[in-house]
PDB file of C-alpha atoms and ligand atoms in Angstrom:
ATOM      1  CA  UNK U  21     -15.352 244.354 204.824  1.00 98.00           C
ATOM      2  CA  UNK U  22     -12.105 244.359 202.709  1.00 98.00           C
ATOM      3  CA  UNK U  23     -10.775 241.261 201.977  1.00 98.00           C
ATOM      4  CA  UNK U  24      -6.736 240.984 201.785  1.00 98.00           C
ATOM      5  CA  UNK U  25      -5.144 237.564 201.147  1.00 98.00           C
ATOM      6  CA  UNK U  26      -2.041 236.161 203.516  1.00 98.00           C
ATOM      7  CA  UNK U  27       0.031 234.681 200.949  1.00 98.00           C
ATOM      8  CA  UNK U  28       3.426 235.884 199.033  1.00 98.00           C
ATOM      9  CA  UNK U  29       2.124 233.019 196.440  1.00 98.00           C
ATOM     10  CA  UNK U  30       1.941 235.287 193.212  1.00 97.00           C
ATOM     11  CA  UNK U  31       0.199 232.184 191.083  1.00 98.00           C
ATOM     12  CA  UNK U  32      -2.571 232.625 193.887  1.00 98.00           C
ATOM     13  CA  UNK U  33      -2.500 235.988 194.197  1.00 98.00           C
ATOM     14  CA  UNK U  34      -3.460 236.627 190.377  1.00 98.00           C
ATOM     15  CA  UNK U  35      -6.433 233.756 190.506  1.00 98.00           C
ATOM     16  CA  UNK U  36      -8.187 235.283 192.877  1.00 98.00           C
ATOM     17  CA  UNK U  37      -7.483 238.888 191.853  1.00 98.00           C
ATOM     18  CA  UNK U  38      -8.736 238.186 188.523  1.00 98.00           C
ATOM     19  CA  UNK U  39     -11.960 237.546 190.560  1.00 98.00           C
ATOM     20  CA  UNK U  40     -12.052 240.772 191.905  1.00 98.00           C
ATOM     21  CA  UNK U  41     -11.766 239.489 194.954  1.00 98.00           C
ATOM     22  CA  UNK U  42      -8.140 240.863 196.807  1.00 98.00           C
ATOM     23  CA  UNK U  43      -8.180 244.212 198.114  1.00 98.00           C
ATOM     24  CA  UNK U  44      -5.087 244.028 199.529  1.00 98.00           C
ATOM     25  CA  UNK U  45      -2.478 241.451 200.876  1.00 98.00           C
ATOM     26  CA  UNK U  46      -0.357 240.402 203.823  1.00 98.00           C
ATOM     27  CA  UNK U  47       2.928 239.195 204.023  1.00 98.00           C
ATOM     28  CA  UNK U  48       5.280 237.858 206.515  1.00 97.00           C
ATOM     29  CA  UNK U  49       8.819 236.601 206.315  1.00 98.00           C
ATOM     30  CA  UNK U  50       7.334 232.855 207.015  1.00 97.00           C
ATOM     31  CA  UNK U  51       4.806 232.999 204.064  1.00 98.00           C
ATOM     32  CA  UNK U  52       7.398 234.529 201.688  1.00 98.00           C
ATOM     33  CA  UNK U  53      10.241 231.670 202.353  1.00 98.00           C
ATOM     34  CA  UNK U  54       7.058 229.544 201.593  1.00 97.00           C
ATOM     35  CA  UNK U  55       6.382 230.904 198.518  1.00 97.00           C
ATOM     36  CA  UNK U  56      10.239 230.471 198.090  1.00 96.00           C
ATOM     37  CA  UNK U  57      12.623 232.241 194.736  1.00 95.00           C
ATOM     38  CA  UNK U  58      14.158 235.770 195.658  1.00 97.00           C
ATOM     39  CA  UNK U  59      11.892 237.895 198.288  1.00 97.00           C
ATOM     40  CA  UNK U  60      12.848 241.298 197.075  1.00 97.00           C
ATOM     41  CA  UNK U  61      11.833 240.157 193.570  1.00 97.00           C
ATOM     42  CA  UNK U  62       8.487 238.548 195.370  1.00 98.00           C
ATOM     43  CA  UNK U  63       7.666 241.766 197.057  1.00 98.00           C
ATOM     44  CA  UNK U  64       8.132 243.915 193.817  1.00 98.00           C
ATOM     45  CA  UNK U  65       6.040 241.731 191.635  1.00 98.00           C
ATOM     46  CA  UNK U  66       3.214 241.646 194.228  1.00 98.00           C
ATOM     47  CA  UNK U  67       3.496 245.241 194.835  1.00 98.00           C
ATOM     48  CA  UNK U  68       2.918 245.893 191.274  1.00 98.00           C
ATOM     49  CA  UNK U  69      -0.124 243.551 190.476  1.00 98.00           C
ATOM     50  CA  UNK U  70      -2.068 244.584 193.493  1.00 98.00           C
ATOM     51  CA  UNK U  71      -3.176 248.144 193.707  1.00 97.00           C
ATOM     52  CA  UNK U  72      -4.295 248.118 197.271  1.00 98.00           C
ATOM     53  CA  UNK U  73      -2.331 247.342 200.358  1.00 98.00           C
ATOM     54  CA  UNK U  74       0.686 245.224 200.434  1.00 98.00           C
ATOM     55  CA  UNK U  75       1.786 244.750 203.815  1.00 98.00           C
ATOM     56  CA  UNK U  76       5.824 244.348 203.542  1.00 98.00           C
ATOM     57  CA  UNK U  77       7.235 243.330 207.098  1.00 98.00           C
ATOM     58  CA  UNK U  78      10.688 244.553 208.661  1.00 98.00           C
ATOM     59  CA  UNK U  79      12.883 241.909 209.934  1.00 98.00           C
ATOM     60  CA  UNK U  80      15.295 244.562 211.643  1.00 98.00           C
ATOM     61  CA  UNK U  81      14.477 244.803 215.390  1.00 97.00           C
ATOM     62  CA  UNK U  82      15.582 247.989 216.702  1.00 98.00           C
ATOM     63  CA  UNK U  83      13.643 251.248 215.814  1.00 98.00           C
ATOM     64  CA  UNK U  84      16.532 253.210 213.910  1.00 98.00           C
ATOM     65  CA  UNK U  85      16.688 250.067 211.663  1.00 98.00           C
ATOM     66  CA  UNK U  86      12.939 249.351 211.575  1.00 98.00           C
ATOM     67  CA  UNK U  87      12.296 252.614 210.111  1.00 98.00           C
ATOM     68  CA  UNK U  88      15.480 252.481 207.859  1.00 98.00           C
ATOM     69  CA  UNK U  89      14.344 249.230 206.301  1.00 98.00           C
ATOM     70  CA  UNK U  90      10.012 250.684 206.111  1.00 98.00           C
ATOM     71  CA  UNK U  91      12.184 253.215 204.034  1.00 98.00           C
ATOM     72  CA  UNK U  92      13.052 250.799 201.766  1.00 98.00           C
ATOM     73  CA  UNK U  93      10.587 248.651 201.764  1.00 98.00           C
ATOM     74  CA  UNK U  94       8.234 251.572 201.161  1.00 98.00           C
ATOM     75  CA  UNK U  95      10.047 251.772 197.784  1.00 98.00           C
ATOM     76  CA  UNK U  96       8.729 248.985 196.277  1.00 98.00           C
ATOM     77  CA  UNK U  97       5.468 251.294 195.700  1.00 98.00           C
ATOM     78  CA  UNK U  98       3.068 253.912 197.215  1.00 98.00           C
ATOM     79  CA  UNK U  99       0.890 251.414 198.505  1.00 98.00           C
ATOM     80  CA  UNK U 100       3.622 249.441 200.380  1.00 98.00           C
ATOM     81  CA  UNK U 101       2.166 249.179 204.025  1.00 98.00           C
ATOM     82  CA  UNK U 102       5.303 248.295 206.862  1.00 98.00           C
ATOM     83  CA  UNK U 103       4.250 245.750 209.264  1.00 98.00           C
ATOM     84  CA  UNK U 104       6.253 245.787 212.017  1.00 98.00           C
ATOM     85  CA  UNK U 105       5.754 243.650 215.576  1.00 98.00           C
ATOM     86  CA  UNK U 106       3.910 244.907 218.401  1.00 98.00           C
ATOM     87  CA  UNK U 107       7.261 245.604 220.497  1.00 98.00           C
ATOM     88  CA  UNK U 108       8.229 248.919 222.127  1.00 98.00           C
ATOM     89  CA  UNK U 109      10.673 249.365 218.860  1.00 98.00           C
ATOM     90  CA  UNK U 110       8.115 248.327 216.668  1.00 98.00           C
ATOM     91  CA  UNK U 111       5.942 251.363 218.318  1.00 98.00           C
ATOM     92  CA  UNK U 112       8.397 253.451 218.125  1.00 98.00           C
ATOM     93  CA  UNK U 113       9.331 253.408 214.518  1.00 98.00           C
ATOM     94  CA  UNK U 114       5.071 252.659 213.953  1.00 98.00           C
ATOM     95  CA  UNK U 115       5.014 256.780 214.800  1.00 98.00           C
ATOM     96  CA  UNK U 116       7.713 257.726 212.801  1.00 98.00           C
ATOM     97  CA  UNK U 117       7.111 256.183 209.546  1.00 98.00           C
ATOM     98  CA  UNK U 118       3.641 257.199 209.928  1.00 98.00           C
ATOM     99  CA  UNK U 119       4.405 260.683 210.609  1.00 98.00           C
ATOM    100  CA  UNK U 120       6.434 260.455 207.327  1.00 98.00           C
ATOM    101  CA  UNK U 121       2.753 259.373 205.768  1.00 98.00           C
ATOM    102  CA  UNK U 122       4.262 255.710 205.443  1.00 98.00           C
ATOM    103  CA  UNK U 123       1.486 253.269 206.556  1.00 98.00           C
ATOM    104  CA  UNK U 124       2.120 250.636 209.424  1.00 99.00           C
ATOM    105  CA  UNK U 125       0.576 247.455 209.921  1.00 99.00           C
ATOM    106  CA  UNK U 126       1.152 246.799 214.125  1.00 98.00           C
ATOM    107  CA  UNK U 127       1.675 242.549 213.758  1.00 98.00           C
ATOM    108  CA  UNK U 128       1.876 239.913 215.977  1.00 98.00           C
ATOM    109  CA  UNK U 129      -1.298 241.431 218.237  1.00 98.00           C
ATOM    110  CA  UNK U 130      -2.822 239.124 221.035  1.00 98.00           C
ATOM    111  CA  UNK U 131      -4.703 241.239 223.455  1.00 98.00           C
ATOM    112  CA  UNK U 132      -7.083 244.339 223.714  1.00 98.00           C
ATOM    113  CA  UNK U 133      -4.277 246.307 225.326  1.00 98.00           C
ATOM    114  CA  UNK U 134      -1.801 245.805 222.640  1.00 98.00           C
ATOM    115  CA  UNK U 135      -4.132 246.745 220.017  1.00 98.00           C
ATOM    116  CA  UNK U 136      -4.583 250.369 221.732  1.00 98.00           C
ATOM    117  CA  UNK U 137      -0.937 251.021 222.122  1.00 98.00           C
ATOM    118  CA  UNK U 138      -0.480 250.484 218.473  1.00 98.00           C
ATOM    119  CA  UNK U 139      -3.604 252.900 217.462  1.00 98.00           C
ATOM    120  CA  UNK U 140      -2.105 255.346 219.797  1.00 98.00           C
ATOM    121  CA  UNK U 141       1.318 255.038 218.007  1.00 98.00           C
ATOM    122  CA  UNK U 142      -0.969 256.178 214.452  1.00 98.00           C
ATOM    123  CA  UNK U 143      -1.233 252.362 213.075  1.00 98.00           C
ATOM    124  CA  UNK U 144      -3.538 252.466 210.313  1.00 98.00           C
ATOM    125  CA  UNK U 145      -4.090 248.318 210.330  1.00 98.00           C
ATOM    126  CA  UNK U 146      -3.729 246.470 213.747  1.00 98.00           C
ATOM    127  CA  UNK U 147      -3.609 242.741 212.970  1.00 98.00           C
ATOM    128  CA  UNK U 148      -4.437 240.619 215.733  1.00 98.00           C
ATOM    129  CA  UNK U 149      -3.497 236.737 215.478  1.00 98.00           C
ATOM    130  CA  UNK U 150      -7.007 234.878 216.075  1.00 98.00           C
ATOM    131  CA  UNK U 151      -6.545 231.312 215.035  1.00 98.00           C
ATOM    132  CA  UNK U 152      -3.448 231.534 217.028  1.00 98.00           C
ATOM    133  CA  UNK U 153      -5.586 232.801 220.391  1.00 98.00           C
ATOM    134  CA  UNK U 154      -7.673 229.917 219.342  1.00 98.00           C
ATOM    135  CA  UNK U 155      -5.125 227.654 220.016  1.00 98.00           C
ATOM    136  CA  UNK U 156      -4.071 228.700 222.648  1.00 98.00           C
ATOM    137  CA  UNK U 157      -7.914 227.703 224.536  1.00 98.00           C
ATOM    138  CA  UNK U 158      -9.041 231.410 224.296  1.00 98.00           C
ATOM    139  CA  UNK U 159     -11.749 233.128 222.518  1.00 98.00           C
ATOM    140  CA  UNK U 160      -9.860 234.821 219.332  1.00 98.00           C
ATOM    141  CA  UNK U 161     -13.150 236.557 217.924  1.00 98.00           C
ATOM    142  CA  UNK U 162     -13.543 237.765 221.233  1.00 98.00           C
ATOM    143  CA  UNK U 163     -10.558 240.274 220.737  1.00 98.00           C
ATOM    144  CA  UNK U 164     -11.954 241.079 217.516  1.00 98.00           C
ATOM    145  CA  UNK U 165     -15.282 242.601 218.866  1.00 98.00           C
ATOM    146  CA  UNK U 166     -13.594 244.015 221.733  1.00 98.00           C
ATOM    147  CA  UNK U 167     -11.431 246.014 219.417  1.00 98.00           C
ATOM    148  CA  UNK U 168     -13.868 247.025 216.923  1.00 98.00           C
ATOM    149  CA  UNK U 169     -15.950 248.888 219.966  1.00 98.00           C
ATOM    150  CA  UNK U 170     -13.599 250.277 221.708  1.00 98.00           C
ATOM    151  CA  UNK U 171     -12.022 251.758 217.953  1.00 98.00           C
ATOM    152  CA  UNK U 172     -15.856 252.866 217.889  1.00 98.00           C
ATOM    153  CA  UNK U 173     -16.051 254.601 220.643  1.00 97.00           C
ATOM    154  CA  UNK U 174     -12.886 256.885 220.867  1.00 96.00           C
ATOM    155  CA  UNK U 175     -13.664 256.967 216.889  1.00 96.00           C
ATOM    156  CA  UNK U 176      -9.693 255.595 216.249  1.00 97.00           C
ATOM    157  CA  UNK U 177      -8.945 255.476 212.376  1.00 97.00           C
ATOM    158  CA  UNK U 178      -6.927 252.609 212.912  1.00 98.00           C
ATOM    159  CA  UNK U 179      -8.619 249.395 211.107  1.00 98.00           C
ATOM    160  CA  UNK U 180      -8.852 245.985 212.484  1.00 98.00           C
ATOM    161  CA  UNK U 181      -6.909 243.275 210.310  1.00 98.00           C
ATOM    162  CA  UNK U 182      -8.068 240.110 211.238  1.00 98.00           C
ATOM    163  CA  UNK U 183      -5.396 237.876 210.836  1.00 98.00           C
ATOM    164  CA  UNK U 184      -4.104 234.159 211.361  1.00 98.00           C
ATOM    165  CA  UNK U 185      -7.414 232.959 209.893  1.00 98.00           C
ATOM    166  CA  UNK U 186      -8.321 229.313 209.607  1.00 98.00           C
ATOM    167  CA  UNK U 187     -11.536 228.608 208.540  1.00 98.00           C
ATOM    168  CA  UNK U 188     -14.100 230.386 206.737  1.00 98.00           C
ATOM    169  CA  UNK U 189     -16.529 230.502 210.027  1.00 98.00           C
ATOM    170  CA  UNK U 190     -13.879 232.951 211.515  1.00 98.00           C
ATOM    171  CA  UNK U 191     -14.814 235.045 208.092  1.00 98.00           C
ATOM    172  CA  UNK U 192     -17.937 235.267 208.725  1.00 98.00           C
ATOM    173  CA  UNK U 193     -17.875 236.158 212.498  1.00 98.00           C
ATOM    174  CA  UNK U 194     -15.810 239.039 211.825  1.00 98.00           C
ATOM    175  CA  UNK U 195     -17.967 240.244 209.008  1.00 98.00           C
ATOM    176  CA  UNK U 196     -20.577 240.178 211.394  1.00 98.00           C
ATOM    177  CA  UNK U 197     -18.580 242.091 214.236  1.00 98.00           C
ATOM    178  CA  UNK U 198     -18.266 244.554 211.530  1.00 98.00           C
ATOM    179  CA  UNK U 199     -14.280 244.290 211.025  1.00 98.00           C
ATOM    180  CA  UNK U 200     -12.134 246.630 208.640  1.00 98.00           C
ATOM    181  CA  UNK U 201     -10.251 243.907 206.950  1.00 98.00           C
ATOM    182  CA  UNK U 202      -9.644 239.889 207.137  1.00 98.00           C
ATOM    183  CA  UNK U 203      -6.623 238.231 206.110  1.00 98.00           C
ATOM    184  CA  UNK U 204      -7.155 235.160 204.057  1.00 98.00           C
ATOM    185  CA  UNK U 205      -5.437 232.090 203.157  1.00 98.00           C
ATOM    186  CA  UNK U 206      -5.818 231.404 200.061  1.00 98.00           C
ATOM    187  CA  UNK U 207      -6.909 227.694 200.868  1.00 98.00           C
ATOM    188  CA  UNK U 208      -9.855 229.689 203.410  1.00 98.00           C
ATOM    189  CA  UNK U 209     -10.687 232.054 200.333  1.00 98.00           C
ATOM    190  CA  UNK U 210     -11.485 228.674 197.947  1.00 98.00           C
ATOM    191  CA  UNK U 211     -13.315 227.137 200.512  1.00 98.00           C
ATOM    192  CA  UNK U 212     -15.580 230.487 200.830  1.00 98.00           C
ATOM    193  CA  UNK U 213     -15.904 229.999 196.951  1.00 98.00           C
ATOM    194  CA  UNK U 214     -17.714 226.779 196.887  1.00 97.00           C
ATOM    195  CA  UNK U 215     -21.082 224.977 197.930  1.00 97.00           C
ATOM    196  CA  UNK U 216     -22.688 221.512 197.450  1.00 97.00           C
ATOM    197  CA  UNK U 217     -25.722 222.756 196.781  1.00 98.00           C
ATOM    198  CA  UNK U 218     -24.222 224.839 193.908  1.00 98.00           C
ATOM    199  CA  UNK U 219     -22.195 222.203 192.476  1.00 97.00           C
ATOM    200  CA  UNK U 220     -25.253 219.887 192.292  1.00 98.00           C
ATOM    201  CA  UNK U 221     -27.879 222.758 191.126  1.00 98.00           C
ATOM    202  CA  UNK U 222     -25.057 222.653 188.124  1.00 98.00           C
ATOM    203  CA  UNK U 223     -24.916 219.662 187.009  1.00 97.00           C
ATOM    204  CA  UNK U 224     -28.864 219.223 186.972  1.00 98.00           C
ATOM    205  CA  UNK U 225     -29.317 222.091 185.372  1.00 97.00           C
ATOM    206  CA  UNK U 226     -26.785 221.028 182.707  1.00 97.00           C
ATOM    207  CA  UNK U 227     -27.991 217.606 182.465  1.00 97.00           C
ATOM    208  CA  UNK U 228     -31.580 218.630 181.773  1.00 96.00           C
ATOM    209  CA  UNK U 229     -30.280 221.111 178.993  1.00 95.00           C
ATOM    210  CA  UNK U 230     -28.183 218.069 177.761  1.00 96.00           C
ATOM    211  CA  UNK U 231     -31.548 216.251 177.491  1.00 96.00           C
ATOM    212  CA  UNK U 232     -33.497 218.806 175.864  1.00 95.00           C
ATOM    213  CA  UNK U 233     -30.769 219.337 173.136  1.00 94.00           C
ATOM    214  CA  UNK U 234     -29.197 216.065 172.709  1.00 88.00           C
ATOM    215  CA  UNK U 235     -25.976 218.005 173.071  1.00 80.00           C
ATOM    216  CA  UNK U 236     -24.035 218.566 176.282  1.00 69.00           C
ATOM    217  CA  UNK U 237     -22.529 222.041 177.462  1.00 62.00           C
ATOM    218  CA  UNK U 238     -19.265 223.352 176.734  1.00 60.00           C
ATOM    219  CA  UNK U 239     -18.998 223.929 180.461  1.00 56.00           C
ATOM    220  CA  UNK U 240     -18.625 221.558 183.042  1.00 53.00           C
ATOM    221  CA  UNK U 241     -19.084 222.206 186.679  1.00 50.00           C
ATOM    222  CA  UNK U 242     -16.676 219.978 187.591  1.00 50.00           C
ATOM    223  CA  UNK U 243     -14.151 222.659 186.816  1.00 45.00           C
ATOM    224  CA  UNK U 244     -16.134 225.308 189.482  1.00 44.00           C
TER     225      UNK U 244
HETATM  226  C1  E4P V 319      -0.998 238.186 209.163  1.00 76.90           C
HETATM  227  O1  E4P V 319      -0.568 239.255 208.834  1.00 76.90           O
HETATM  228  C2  E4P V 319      -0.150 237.023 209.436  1.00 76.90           C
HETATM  229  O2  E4P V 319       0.791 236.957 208.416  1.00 76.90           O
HETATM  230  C3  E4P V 319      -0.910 235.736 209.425  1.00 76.90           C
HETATM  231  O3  E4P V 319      -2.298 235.946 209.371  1.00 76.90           O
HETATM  232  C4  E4P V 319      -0.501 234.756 210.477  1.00 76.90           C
HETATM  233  O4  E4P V 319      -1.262 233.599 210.345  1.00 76.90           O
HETATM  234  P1  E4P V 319      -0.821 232.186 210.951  1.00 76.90           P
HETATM  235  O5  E4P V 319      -1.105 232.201 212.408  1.00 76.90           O
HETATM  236  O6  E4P V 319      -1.679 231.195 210.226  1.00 76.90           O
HETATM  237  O7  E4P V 319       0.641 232.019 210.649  1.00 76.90           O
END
């Protein structure tokens, strides 16, 4: 499973790249006024530091100017992925930037239905919202292994994106519905990081070295 992290936050994005851990990211026009400064200079530096997918979304609505601003947005590097909404427009210019061998990213995906129309328009990532199904009293993981059979069995190259994660149980439900891709927060990809068990395991192990030495360890797990 390929792990891409939700965040326009460049700081974050190089920690946990330098981990080896971001195959990819996702962006939205929400997480980049979060991440605040200029967007176009936001998506270029991101673009650049991350080899794998960047999903860049449109803003425009209408297909002519959905595909004029993929265009553009495309430009920013060869692995620029558009995102555009799950919208008859956002279909329509979904087929035409792909058949111009631009990648799409179908966003803003709530139901099993949905996801098909976008496959069918040549998506290669659907991203369905889960945390938001969640809240609304419905089973989000439920879309997820919904999708990933039926993907399976009309063999669609289209990957599921899990998206609008909140908790690192959600990662591990999807790994284990065999998803293409989740979408982390980075505050969900820390959490995924860390252990009690680990932390303590640390500092015994350290202590008893400390003991056996006389001299402490230039590392402390406090810092992990
Ligand atoms: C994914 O592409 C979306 O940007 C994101 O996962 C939405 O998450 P949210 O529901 O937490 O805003």
């Amino acid at each position: 499973m390929k792990i891409f992290l939700d965040t326009a936050d460049i700081g974050l994005i190089k920690r946990y790249n330098d981990m080896g851990l971001v195959d990819g990211i996702t962006t939205n026009p929400s997480l980049l006024a979060k991440a605040g400064g200029n967007p176009a200079d936001a998506m270029a530096e991101i673009s650049d530091v991350i080899k794998g997918d960047v999903s860049l979304e449109v803003v425009a609505t209408d297909s002519d100017a959905m595909v004029e601003e993929g265009r553009r947005l495309r430009r920013y590097g060869d692995n620029v992925v558009v995102k555009v909404p799950m919208t008859p427009d956002g279909l329509a210019a979904c087929r035409r930037l792909s058949s111009e061998g631009i990648p799409v990213n179908v966003t803003l995906i709530f139901s099993t239905n949905q996801a098909i129309l976008a496959a069918k328009a040549g998506a290669r990532y659907v991203s369905p919202f889960i945390g938001r199904i969640d809240d609304t009293g419905h089973d989000g993981m439920q879309l997820i292994e919904d999708l990933v059979g039926i993907f399976q069995n009309y063999g669609f190259e289209t990957q599921v994106l899990v998206a609008s994660v909140r908790h690192p149980v959600h990662v591990k439900e999807a790994a284990l519905l065999g998803a293409d891709v989740v979408t982390l927060p980075p505050a969900v990809l820390e959490k995924m990081l860390h252990h009690p068990l680990t932390k303590i395991g640390l500092d015994n192990f350290l202590a008893d070295w400390a003991k056996l030495t006389g001299q402490g360890s230039s590392y402390s797990s406090s810092s992990s």
